[in-house]
mmCIF file of C-alpha atoms in Angstrom:
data_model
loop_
_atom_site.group_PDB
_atom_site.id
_atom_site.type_symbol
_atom_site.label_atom_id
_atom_site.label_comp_id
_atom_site.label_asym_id
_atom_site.label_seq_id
_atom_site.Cartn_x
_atom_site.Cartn_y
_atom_site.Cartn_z
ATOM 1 C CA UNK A 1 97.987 88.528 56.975
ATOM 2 C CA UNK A 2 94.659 89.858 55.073
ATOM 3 C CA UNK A 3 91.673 90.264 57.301
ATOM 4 C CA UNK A 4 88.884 87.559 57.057
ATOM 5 C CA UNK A 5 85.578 88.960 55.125
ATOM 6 C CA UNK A 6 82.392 87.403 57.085
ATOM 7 C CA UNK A 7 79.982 85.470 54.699
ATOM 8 C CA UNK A 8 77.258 88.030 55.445
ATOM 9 C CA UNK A 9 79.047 91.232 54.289
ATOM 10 C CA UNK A 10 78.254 90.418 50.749
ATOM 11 C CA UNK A 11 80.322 91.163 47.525
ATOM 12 C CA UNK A 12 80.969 94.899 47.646
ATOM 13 C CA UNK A 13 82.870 94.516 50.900
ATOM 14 C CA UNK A 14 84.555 91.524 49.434
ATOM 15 C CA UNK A 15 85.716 93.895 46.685
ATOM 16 C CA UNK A 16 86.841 96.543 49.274
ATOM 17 C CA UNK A 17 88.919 93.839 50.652
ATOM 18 C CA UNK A 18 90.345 92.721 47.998
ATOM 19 C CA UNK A 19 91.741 96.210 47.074
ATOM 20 C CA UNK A 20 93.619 96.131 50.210
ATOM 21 C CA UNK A 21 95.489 92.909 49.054
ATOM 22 C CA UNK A 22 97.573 95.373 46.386
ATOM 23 C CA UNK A 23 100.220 97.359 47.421
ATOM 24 C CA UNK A 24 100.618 100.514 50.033
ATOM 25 C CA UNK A 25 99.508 103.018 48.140
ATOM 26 C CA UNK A 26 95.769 100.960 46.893
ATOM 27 C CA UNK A 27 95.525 100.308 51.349
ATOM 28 C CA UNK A 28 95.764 104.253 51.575
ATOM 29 C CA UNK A 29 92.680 104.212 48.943
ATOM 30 C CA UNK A 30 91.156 101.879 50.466
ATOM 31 C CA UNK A 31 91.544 103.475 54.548
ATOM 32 C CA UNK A 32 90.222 106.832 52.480
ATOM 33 C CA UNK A 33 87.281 105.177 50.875
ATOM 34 C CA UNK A 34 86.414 103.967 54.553
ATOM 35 C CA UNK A 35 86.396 107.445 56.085
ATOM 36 C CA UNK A 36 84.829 108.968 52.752
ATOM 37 C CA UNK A 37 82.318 106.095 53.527
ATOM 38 C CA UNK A 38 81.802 106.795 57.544
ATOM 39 C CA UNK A 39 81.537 110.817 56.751
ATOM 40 C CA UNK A 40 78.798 110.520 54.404
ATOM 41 C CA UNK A 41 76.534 108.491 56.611
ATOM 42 C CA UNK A 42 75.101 111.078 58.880
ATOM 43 C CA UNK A 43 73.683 112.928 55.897
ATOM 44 C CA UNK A 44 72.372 109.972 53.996
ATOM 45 C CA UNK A 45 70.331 108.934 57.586
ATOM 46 C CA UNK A 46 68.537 111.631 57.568
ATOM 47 C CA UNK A 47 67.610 111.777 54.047
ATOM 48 C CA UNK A 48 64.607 109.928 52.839
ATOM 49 C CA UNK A 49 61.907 109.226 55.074
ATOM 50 C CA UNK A 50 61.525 109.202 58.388
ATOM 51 C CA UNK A 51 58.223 108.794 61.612
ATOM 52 C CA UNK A 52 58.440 110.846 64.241
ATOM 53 C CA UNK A 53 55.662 109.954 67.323
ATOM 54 C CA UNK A 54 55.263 112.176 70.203
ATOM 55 C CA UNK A 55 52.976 112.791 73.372
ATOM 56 C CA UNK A 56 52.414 117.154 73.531
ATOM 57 C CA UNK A 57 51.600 118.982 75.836
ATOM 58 C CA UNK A 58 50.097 122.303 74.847
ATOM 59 C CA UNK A 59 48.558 125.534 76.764
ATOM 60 C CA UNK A 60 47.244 128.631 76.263
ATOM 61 C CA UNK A 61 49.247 131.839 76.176
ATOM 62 C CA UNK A 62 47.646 134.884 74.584
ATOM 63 C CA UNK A 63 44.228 133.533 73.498
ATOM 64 C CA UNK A 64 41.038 135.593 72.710
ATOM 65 C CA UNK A 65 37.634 134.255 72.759
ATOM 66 C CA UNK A 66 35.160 136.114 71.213
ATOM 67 C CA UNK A 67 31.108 135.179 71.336
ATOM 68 C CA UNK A 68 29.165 135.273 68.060
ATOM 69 C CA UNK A 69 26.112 137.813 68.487
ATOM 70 C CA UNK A 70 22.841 136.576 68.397
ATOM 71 C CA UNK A 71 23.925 132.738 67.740
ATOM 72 C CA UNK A 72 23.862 131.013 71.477
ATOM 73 C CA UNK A 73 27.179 129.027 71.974
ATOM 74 C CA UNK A 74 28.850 130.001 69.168
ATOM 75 C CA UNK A 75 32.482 131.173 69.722
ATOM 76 C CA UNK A 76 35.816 132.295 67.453
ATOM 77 C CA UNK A 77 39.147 131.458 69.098
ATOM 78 C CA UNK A 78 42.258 132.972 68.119
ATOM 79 C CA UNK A 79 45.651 133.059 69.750
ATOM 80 C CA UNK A 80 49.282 131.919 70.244
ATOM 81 C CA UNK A 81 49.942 128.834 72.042
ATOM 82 C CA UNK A 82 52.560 127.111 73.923
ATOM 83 C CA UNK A 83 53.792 122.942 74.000
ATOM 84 C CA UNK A 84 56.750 120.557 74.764
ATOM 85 C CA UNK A 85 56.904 117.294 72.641
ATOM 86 C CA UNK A 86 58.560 114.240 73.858
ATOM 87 C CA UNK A 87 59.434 112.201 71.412
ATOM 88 C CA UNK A 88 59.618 108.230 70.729
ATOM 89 C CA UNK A 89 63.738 108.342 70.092
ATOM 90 C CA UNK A 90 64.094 110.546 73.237
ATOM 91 C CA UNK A 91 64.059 114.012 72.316
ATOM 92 C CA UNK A 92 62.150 116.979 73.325
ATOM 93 C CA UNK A 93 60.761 119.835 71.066
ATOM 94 C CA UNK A 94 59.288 122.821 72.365
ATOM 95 C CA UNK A 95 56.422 124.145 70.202
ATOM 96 C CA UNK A 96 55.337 127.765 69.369
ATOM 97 C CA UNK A 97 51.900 127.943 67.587
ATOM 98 C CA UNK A 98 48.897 130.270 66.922
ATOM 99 C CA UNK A 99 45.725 128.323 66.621
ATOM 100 C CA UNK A 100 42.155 129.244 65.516
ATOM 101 C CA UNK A 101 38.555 127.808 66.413
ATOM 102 C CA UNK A 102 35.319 128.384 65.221
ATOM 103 C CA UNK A 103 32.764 126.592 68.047
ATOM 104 C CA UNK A 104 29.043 126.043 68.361
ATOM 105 C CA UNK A 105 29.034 124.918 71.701
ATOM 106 C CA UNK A 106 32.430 123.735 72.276
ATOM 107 C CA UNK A 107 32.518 121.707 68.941
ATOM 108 C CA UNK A 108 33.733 122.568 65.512
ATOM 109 C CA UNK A 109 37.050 123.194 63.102
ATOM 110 C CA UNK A 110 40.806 124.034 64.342
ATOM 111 C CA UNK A 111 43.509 124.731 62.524
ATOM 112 C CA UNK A 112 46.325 126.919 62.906
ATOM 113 C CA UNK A 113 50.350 127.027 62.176
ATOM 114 C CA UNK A 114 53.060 124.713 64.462
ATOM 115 C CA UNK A 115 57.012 124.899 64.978
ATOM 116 C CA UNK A 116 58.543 122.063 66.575
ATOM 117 C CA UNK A 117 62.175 123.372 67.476
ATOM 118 C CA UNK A 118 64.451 120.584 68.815
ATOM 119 C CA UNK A 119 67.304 121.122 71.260
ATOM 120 C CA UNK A 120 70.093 121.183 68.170
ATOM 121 C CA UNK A 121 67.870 124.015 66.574
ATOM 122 C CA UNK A 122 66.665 121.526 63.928
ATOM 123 C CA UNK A 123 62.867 122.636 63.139
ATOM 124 C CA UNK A 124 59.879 121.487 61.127
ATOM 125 C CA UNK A 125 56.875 123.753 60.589
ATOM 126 C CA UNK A 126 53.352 122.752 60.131
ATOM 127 C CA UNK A 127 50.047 123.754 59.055
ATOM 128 C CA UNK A 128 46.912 121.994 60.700
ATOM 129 C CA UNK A 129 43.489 121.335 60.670
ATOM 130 C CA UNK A 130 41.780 119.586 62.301
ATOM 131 C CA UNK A 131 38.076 119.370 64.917
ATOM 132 C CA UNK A 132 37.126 119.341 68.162
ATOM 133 C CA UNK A 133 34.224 117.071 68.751
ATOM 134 C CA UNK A 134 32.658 115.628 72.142
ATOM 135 C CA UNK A 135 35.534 117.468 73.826
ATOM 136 C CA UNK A 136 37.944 115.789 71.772
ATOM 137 C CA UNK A 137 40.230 116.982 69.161
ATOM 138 C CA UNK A 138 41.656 115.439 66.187
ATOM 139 C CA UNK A 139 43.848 117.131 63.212
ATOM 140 C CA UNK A 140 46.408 116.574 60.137
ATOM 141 C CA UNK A 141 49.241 118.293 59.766
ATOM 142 C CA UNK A 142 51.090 119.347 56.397
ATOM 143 C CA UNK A 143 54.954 119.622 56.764
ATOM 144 C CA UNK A 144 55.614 123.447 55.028
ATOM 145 C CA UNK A 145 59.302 123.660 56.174
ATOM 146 C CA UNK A 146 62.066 122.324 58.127
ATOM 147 C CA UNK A 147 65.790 123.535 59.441
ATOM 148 C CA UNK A 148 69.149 122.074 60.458
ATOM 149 C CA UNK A 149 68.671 117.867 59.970
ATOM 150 C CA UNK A 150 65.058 118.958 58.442
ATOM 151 C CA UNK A 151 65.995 121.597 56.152
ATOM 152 C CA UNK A 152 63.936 121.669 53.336
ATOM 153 C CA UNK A 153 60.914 118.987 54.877
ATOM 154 C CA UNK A 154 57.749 117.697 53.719
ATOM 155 C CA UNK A 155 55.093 115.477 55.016
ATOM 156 C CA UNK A 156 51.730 114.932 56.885
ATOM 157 C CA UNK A 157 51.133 113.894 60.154
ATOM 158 C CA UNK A 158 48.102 113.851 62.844
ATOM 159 C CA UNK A 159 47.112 114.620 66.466
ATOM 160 C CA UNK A 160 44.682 113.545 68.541
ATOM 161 C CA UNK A 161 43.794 114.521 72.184
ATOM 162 C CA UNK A 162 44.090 112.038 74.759
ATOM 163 C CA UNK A 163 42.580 111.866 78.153
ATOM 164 C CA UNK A 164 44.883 113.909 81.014
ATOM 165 C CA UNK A 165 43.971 115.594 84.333
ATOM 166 C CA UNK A 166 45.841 118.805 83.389
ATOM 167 C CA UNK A 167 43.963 121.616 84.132
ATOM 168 C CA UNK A 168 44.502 124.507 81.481
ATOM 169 C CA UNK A 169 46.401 122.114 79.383
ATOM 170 C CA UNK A 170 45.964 119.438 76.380
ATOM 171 C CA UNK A 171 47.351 116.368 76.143
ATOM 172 C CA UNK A 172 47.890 115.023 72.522
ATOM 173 C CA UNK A 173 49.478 111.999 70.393
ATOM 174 C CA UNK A 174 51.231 113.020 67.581
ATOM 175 C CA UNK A 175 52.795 111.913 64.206
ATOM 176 C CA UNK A 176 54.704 113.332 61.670
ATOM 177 C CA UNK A 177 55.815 111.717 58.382
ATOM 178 C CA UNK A 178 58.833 113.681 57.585
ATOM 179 C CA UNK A 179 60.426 113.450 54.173
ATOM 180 C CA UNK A 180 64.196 115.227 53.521
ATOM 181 C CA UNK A 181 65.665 115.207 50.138
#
C-alpha cells in the first residue's frame, strides 16, 4: 500500500512519492534523498538572514577616566568591559568589550569593539558607536565577524539603555541583524 500525499504538501513531494511507487532499488533513492534532505537542513537555517533581540547587562572592569585640562566636565573614557546577553530564543552570550567615551559633562560619543560568545562557542563581533545623552545611551552596531553557526557574519544592529536599579551596571536592549552566507 503507497502512503497517502496530503493536499498541502504540494507537487515536489507528490513527485518524491511517486518515485517510491517503482521498484526496491528507486525506494532506496528515495529513503537517501530523505536523509540527504534532513542533513542539509541545519546548515541552510542558519544561512540567510536572521534577528537576534537581547536585554545586556554590562559593567565595568578595567576602565580609566581621565579629565580634560582646563575644559570643566570634560572627560575621555577608555577601558575593557564586561556583559551577559539573554536572548529572545533563550540563549545567553557573555560579552567581552573595550569601549571609549569622550564626555562634556556626562554627555557625548561611545563607541568601542563587542564579542558576543554563545555557550556552543558560536561568536559574532561588532563595532559600535553610538551617544550618551541625558544619561542615556544609544548606539549601532556593524557585524565585522562571526564563528561556529556565524562564521563569516555581517549586519547592523542597535542598543539602547533602559532604565534598571543596578548600581555599577547598564542595562541595555539590543538587536542584531545577522546575515550568513
Amino acid at each position: 500500500m503507497l502512503p497517502v500525499v496530503p493536499p498541502d504538501w504540494g507537487g515536489i513531494s507528490f513527485k518524491i512519492m511517486n518515485c517510491c511507487e517503482e521498484d526496491m532499488p528507486m525506494r532506496m533513492s528515495c529513503a537517501s534523498y530523505f536523509i540527504l534532505a534532513a542533513l542539509s537542513l541545519p546548515a541552510t537555517a542558519l544561512a540567510g538572514e536572521q534577528v537576534l533581540e537581547f536585554k545586556l547587562v554590562t559593567k565595568p572592569i578595567d576602565v580609566k577616566i581621565s579629565e580634560v585640562a582646563n575644559v570643566e566636565g570634560q572627560t575621555v573614557t577608555s577601558g575593557k568591559m564586561f556583559g551577559v546577553a539573554f536572548f529572545k530564543d533563550g540563549r545567553i552570550a557573555v560579552k567581552d568589550f573595550v569601549n571609549s567615551a569622550d564626555l562634556l559633562k556626562g554627555s557625548g560619543p561611545i563607541y568601542g569593539y563587542s564579542t558576543y560568545t554563545f555557550d556552543d562557542g558560536s561568536s559574532i563581533t561588532a563595532r559600535y558607536t553610538g551617544a550618551i545623552k541625558d544619561g542615556r545611551a544609544k548606539g549601532e552596531y556593524t557585524i565585522l565577524s562571526g564563528t561556529g553557526a556565524y562564521a563569516n557574519a555581517t549586519g547592523t544592529g542597535g542598543f539602547e539603555s533602559v532604565q534598571s536599579g543596578f548600581k555599577g551596571a547598564g542595562l541595555y536592549d539590543g538587536r542584531f541583524i545577522v546575515k550568513t552566507p
